C-alpha atoms as a PDB file:
ATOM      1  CA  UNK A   1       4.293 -27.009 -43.983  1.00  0.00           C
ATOM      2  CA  UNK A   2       2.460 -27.805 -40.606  1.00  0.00           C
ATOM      3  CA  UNK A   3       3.985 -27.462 -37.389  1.00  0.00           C
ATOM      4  CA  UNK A   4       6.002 -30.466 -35.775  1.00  0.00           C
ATOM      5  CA  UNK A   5       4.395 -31.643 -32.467  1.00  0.00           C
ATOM      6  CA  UNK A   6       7.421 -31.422 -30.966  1.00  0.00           C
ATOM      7  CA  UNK A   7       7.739 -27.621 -30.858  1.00  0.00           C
ATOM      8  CA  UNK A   8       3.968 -27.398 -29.402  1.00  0.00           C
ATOM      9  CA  UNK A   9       5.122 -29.928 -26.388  1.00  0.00           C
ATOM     10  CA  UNK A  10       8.505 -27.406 -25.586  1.00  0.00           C
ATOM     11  CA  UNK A  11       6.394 -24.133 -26.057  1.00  0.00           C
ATOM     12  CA  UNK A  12       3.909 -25.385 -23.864  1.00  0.00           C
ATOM     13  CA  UNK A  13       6.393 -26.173 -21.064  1.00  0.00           C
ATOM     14  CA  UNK A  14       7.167 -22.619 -20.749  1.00  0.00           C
ATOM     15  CA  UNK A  15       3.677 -20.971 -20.226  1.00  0.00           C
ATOM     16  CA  UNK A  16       3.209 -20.340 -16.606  1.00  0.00           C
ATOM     17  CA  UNK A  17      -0.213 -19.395 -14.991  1.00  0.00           C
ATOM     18  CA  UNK A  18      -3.787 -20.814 -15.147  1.00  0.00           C
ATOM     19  CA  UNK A  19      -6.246 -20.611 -17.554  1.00  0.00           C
ATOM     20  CA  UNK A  20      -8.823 -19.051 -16.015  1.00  0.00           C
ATOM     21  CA  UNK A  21     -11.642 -17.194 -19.096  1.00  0.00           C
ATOM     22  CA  UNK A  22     -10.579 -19.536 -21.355  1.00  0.00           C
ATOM     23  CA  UNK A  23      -8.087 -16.771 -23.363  1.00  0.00           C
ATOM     24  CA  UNK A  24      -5.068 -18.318 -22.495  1.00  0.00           C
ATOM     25  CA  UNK A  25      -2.944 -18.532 -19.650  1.00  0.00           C
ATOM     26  CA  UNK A  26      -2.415 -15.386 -17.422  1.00  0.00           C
ATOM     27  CA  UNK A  27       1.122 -14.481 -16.835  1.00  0.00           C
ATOM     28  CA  UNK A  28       1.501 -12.828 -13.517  1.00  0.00           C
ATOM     29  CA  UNK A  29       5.172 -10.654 -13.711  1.00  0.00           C
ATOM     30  CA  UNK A  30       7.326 -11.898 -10.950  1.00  0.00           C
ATOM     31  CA  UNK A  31      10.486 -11.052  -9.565  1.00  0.00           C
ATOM     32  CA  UNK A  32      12.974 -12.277  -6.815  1.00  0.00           C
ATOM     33  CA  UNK A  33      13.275 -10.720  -3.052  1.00  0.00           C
ATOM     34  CA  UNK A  34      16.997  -9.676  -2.504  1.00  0.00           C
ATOM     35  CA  UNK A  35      16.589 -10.558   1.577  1.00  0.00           C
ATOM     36  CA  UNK A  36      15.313 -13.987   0.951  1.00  0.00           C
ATOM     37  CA  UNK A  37      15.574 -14.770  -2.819  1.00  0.00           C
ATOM     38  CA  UNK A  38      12.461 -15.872  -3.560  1.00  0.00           C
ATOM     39  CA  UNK A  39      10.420 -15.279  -6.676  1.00  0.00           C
ATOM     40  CA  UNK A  40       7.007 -13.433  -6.120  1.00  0.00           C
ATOM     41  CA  UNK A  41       4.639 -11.957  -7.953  1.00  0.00           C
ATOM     42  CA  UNK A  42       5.699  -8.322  -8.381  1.00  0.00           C
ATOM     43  CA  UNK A  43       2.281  -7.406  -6.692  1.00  0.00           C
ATOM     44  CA  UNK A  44       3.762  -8.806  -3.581  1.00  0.00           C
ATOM     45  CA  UNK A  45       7.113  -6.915  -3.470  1.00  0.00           C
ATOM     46  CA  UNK A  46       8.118  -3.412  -2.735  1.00  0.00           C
ATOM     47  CA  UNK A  47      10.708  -1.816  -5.280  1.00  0.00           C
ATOM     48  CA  UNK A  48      13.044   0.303  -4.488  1.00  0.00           C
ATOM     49  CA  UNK A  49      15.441   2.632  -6.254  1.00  0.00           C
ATOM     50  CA  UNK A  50      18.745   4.602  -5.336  1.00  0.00           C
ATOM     51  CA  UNK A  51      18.533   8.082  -5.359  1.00  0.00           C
ATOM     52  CA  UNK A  52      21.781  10.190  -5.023  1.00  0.00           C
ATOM     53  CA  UNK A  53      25.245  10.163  -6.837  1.00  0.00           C
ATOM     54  CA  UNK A  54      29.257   9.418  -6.039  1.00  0.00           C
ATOM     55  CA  UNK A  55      30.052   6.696  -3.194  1.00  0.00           C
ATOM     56  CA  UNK A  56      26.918   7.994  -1.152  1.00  0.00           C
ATOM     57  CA  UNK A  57      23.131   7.242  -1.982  1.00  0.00           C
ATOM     58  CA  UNK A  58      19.876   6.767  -0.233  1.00  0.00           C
ATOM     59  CA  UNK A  59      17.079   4.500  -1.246  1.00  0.00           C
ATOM     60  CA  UNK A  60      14.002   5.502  -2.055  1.00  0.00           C
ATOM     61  CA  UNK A  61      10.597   2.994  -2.007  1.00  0.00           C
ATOM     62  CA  UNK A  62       8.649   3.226  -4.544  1.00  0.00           C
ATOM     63  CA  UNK A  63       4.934   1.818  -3.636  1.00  0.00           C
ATOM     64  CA  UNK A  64       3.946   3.092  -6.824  1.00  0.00           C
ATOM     65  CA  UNK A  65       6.685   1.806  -9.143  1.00  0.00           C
ATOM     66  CA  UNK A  66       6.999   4.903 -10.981  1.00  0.00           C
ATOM     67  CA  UNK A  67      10.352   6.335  -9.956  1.00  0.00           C
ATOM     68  CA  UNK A  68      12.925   6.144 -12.854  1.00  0.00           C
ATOM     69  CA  UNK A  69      16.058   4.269 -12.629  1.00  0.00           C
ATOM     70  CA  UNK A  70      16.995   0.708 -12.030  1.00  0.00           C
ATOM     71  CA  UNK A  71      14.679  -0.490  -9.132  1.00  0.00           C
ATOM     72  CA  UNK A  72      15.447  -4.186  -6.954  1.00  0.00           C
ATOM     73  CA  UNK A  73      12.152  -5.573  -4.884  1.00  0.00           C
ATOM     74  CA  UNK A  74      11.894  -6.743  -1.546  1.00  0.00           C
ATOM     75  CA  UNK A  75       9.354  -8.411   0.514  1.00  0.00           C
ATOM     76  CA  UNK A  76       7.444  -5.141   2.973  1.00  0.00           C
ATOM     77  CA  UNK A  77       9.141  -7.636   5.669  1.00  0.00           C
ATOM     78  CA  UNK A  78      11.850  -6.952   8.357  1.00  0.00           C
ATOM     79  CA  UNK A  79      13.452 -10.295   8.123  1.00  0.00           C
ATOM     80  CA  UNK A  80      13.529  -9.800   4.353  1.00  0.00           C
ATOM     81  CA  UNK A  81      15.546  -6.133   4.722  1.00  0.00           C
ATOM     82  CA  UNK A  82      17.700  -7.703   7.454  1.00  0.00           C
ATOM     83  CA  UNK A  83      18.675 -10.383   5.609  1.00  0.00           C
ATOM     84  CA  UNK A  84      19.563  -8.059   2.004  1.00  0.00           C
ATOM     85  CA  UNK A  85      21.624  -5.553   4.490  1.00  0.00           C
ATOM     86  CA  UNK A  86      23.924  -8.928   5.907  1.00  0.00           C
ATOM     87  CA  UNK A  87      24.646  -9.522   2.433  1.00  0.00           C
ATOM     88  CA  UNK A  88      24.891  -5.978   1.066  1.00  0.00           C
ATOM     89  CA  UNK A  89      22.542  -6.929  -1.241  1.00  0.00           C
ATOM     90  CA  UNK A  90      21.149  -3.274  -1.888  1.00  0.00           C
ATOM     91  CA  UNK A  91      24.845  -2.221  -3.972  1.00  0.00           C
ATOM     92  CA  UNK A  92      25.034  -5.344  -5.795  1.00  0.00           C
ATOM     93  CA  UNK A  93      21.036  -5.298  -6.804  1.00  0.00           C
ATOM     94  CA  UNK A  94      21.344  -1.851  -8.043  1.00  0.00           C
ATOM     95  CA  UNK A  95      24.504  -2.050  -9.765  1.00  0.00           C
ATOM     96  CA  UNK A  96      25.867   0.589  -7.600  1.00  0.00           C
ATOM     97  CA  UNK A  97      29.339   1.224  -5.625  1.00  0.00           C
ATOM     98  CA  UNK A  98      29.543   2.738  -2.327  1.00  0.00           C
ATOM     99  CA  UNK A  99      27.149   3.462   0.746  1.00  0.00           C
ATOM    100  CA  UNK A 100      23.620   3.079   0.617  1.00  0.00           C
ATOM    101  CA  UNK A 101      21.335   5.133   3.546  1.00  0.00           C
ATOM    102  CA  UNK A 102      19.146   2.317   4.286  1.00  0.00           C
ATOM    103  CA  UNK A 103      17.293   4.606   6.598  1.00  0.00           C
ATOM    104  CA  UNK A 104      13.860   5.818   4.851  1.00  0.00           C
ATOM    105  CA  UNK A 105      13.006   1.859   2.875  1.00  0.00           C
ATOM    106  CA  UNK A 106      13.736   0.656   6.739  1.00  0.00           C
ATOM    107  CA  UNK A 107      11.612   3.448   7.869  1.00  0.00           C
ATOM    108  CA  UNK A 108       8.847   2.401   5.388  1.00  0.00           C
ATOM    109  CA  UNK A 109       9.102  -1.664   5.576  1.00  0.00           C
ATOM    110  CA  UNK A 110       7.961  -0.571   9.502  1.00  0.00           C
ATOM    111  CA  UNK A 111       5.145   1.240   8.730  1.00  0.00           C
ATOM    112  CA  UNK A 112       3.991  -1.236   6.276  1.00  0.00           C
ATOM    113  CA  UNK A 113       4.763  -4.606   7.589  1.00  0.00           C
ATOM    114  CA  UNK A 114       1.808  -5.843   9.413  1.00  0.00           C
ATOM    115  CA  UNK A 115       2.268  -6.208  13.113  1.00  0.00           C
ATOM    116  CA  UNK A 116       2.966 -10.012  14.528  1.00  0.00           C
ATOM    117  CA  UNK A 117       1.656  -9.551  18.147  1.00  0.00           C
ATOM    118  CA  UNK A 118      -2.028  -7.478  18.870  1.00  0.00           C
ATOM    119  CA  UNK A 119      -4.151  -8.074  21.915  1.00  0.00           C
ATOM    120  CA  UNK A 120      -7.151  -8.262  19.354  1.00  0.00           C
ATOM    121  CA  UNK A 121      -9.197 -11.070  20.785  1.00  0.00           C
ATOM    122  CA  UNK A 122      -9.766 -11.953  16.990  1.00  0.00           C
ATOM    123  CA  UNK A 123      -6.139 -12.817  16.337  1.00  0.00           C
ATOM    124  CA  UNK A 124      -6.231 -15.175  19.491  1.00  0.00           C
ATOM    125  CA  UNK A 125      -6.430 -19.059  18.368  1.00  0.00           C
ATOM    126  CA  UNK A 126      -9.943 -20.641  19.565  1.00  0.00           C
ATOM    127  CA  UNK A 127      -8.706 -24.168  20.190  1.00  0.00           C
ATOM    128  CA  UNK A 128     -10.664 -26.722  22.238  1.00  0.00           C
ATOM    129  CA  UNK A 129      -8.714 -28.661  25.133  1.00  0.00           C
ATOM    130  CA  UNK A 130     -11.019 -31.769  24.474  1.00  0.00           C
ATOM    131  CA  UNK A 131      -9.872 -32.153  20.942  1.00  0.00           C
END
């Protein structure tokens, strides 16, 4: 029995990506920020994991995503973090009751979130007054 068109048309409405070689489309994995919650490409996310046990835990980044456990992501961003600790997003991500030690993923998001102000001459807009 050959297919029915209509099941081609529905599949085919699912398939996110671009065909790029010709092989099909490339799925990218994404998953949603819990600052902002916005879907990204995992790539573009940090994940994060609790470590620790009873009401008390700290959370641990994991750059590499190799830490076992149930992991959340969040933008490397310090809007992104503020945001997720006004909503005590962290417990509710991780399915986890109690305190979380925000300190070392706060510690990290620092050191990896690019800097917004430099006196490099580069980052400078060139823009001409006659324009």
């Amino acid at each position: 029995m050959p297919p029915r068109p209509e099941a081609d048309r529905i599949r085919g409405k699912r398939v996110r990506g671009v065909d790029f070689c010709g092989a099909g489309p490339v799925r990218v994995p994404e998953r949603t920020c819990i600052g902002c919650r916005l879907r990204a490409p995992a790539s573009a996310l940090l994940r994060f994991v609790a470590v620790g046990a009873g009401d008390s835990f700290r959370l641990q980044p994991d750059p590499n995503r190799r830490l076992p456990g149930r992991g959340a992501h969040l933008h490397p961003d310090l809007a992104c973090f503020a945001q997720a600790e006004r909503r005590r997003a962290f417990g509710r991500a991780l399915r986890l009751t109690g305190v979380a030690d925000t300190g070392l993923l706060a510690e990290h998001i620092r050191t990896a979130a690019p800097r917004g102000t430099t006196d490099d001459e580069a980052s400078v807009p060139r823009h001409d007054p006659a324009r």
